C-alpha cells in the first residue's frame, strides 16, 4: 500500500498548480500518491494533470466536481474517500513543497496525533518569478536568493532557514497554536472518517480549522511542525472570501467548541 496520500485542492489555477506539481516531482520521499481535489476547474487543469502523468513518475488521481461556487469542503471529502493510503497529507494547489516536505510528514507522523504545518507567503511578483529551475535547485526556499529577488527582511524568514535543532526549538517556542491548516497538515484517514470529514455547510474561512477542532474533541492531539515541514505559498486574489461566509463559519466553529462536537451531520456520510 502507498504510504502517503497527498490531497491538493485546486480551482482554475493551472500556472500555480504546475509549480506545485514540480515540487512534488522532486521529493526525497517517493512512496506517495497525489489526489487532486478539483472544485470545478475547466479543461486546462485536466490537460495539465494528464501531461504531468505522462512526463513525470507521479501517481495522480484527479477528483473533479461541477462548479457550484466555492464548495471546497465537498470536494475535499470526496478526495479523502478516494485516498488509497492510511495516512493523508493535505495542502493546496498554490503551495510549493520543499524537497523534504513529505519526508518530514512521514517521519513525524504518530498514532493519536495530527501534524500542524505552516507556510511562507510570497508576494505576487516573486510568485510569478518562480520557475521550474528555481524549484528543482531549491532556490525558491533559499533566503539569500529570495532577498536578491526582492524579499524583505523578516523574522518569518526563519521558516525557510531553520534546520535541525533550530527548527525543533522554534516549533516549541512559537506562540501559534497547532491547528489543522488546509495548506499544510496531515493525519490518519481513519481519524478523519471517524469525525465524518469536513462540514460541507462551510465555505471559505476556517473549515480546515473546524475539522481540527473536532479531531481534538475526538481525542487526537495536534503536533507543531510549522518550522520543519516547509511549503511556500504563491499569492493570488481571493474573490470567494466574503464576510457572510466568514461569519457563518465562525458560528459553526463556536458551536463545535461549545458543544465539544466530534461528528458533523453535513460531512462524508449524509
XYZ file of C-alpha atoms in Angstrom, residues 56-264:
209
model
C 6.732 12.550 -14.576
C 6.669 9.466 -12.396
C 3.739 10.689 -10.317
C 0.648 8.709 -9.301
C -2.107 11.345 -9.728
C -5.827 10.774 -9.148
C -7.923 13.707 -10.410
C -11.166 14.051 -8.402
C -13.430 16.658 -10.035
C -16.881 18.059 -9.344
C -19.113 20.511 -11.214
C -18.539 24.197 -10.491
C -21.184 25.161 -7.904
C -19.465 28.144 -6.314
C -16.922 27.664 -3.514
C -17.518 24.054 -2.399
C -14.046 23.109 -1.195
C -15.325 21.120 1.797
C -17.408 18.909 -0.508
C -14.549 18.103 -2.897
C -12.122 17.517 -0.015
C -14.500 14.909 1.417
C -14.627 13.161 -1.969
C -10.815 13.246 -2.086
C -10.497 11.793 1.441
C -12.693 8.831 0.440
C -10.580 8.322 -2.721
C -7.262 8.179 -0.815
C -5.592 4.757 -1.007
C -3.252 5.334 1.931
C -3.890 5.114 5.677
C -2.143 8.483 6.121
C -3.185 11.766 4.467
C -1.251 14.998 3.913
C -3.376 17.990 2.872
C -2.122 21.040 1.012
C -3.253 23.493 -1.661
C -2.589 23.999 -5.349
C -0.780 27.258 -4.589
C 1.704 25.793 -2.060
C 5.061 24.517 -3.377
C 6.581 21.878 -1.066
C 10.262 21.921 -0.155
C 12.146 18.805 -1.257
C 11.887 17.243 2.249
C 8.230 18.204 2.828
C 6.760 14.694 2.659
C 9.787 13.152 4.365
C 9.119 15.374 7.407
C 5.429 14.418 7.498
C 6.367 10.738 7.195
C 8.978 10.803 9.969
C 6.891 12.943 12.368
C 3.561 11.102 11.994
C 2.308 9.359 15.120
C -0.810 7.408 16.079
C -3.134 9.607 18.148
C -1.803 12.856 16.652
C -2.217 15.112 13.648
C 0.576 17.343 12.331
C 0.186 21.108 12.006
C 2.443 22.821 9.476
C 2.597 26.391 8.210
C 3.535 28.237 5.049
C 5.760 31.063 3.900
C 3.805 33.619 1.871
C 5.453 35.068 -1.239
C 4.469 38.477 -2.638
C 2.872 38.385 -6.070
C 5.982 39.465 -8.004
C 8.130 36.659 -6.571
C 5.245 34.192 -7.060
C 5.367 34.935 -10.794
C 9.194 34.761 -10.948
C 9.418 31.222 -9.532
C 10.062 28.673 -12.284
C 10.908 25.001 -12.613
C 14.662 25.580 -12.245
C 14.188 27.619 -9.041
C 12.093 24.786 -7.579
C 14.436 21.955 -8.616
C 17.516 23.829 -7.393
C 15.832 24.799 -4.121
C 16.492 28.499 -4.735
C 12.866 29.428 -4.014
C 13.468 28.228 -0.417
C 16.819 29.991 -0.077
C 16.589 33.291 1.838
C 19.685 34.789 0.168
C 18.367 34.089 -3.334
C 14.942 35.414 -2.381
C 16.403 38.636 -0.932
C 18.249 39.160 -4.215
C 14.839 38.894 -5.870
C 13.107 41.426 -3.639
C 12.198 39.581 -0.408
C 12.181 41.934 2.589
C 13.931 41.047 5.896
C 11.566 39.493 8.473
C 11.608 37.106 11.432
C 9.305 34.926 9.325
C 12.287 34.206 7.053
C 13.367 31.751 9.792
C 10.709 29.413 8.439
C 12.889 28.923 5.384
C 16.324 28.907 7.046
C 15.634 26.909 10.245
C 17.070 23.400 10.212
C 17.759 20.694 12.796
C 17.781 21.846 16.418
C 16.776 25.409 15.479
C 13.563 24.198 13.806
C 12.748 21.987 16.827
C 13.291 24.940 19.159
C 11.161 27.310 17.057
C 8.363 24.704 16.872
C 8.334 24.673 20.684
C 8.627 28.441 21.157
C 6.154 29.657 18.532
C 3.089 31.354 20.064
C 0.967 29.997 17.201
C -1.167 27.129 18.465
C -1.081 23.957 16.351
C -4.261 23.584 14.301
C -5.404 21.748 11.178
C -4.276 24.056 8.366
C -5.556 23.207 4.902
C -2.308 24.299 3.268
C -0.084 22.028 5.411
C -1.486 19.392 7.771
C -1.600 15.623 7.999
C -3.361 12.873 9.877
C -4.715 9.350 9.778
C -7.551 8.626 7.342
C -9.390 6.564 9.973
C -9.456 9.592 12.320
C -10.818 11.902 9.601
C -13.502 9.333 8.718
C -14.349 8.869 12.424
C -15.445 12.533 12.643
C -17.170 12.395 9.214
C -14.695 14.666 7.397
C -15.324 18.320 6.588
C -18.571 20.135 7.371
C -19.965 20.862 3.893
C -22.051 23.800 5.122
C -18.782 25.696 5.445
C -17.411 27.688 2.525
C -14.336 29.942 2.671
C -12.890 30.679 6.094
C -11.856 28.147 8.679
C -13.404 24.884 7.516
C -9.978 23.281 7.944
C -9.655 24.638 11.499
C -13.115 23.288 12.372
C -12.073 19.810 11.201
C -9.055 20.046 13.515
C -11.221 21.192 16.410
C -13.420 18.104 16.035
C -10.315 15.902 15.813
C -9.160 17.374 19.148
C -12.642 16.754 20.634
C -12.304 13.158 19.399
C -9.047 12.833 21.381
C -6.459 13.411 18.643
C -3.634 15.716 19.744
C -2.046 18.331 17.451
C 1.721 18.394 16.952
C 3.547 21.543 15.779
C 5.808 21.232 12.694
C 5.494 24.739 11.197
C 9.292 25.242 11.184
C 10.024 21.709 9.888
C 7.641 20.844 7.021
C 8.007 23.830 4.698
C 5.931 24.978 1.757
C 5.875 28.373 0.059
C 2.513 29.979 -0.680
C 2.060 31.714 -4.038
C -0.007 34.891 -3.857
C -3.332 35.390 -5.680
C -6.692 37.137 -5.398
C -9.398 35.608 -3.184
C -12.705 36.603 -4.782
C -14.549 33.868 -2.864
C -13.743 35.442 0.533
C -16.917 37.133 1.797
C -17.972 38.484 5.219
C -21.041 36.214 5.038
C -19.016 33.008 4.652
C -16.555 34.075 7.365
C -19.325 34.858 9.880
C -21.300 31.709 9.076
C -18.215 29.558 9.595
C -17.327 31.320 12.847
C -20.769 30.459 14.257
C -20.350 26.787 13.256
C -16.911 26.718 14.897
C -18.288 28.308 18.064
C -20.920 25.541 18.278
C -18.239 22.883 17.701
C -16.192 24.248 20.608
C -19.139 24.916 22.944
C -20.799 21.507 22.425
C -17.468 19.649 22.056
C -18.743 18.196 18.791
C -16.922 15.277 17.202
C -19.295 14.359 14.363
C -20.826 16.566 11.674
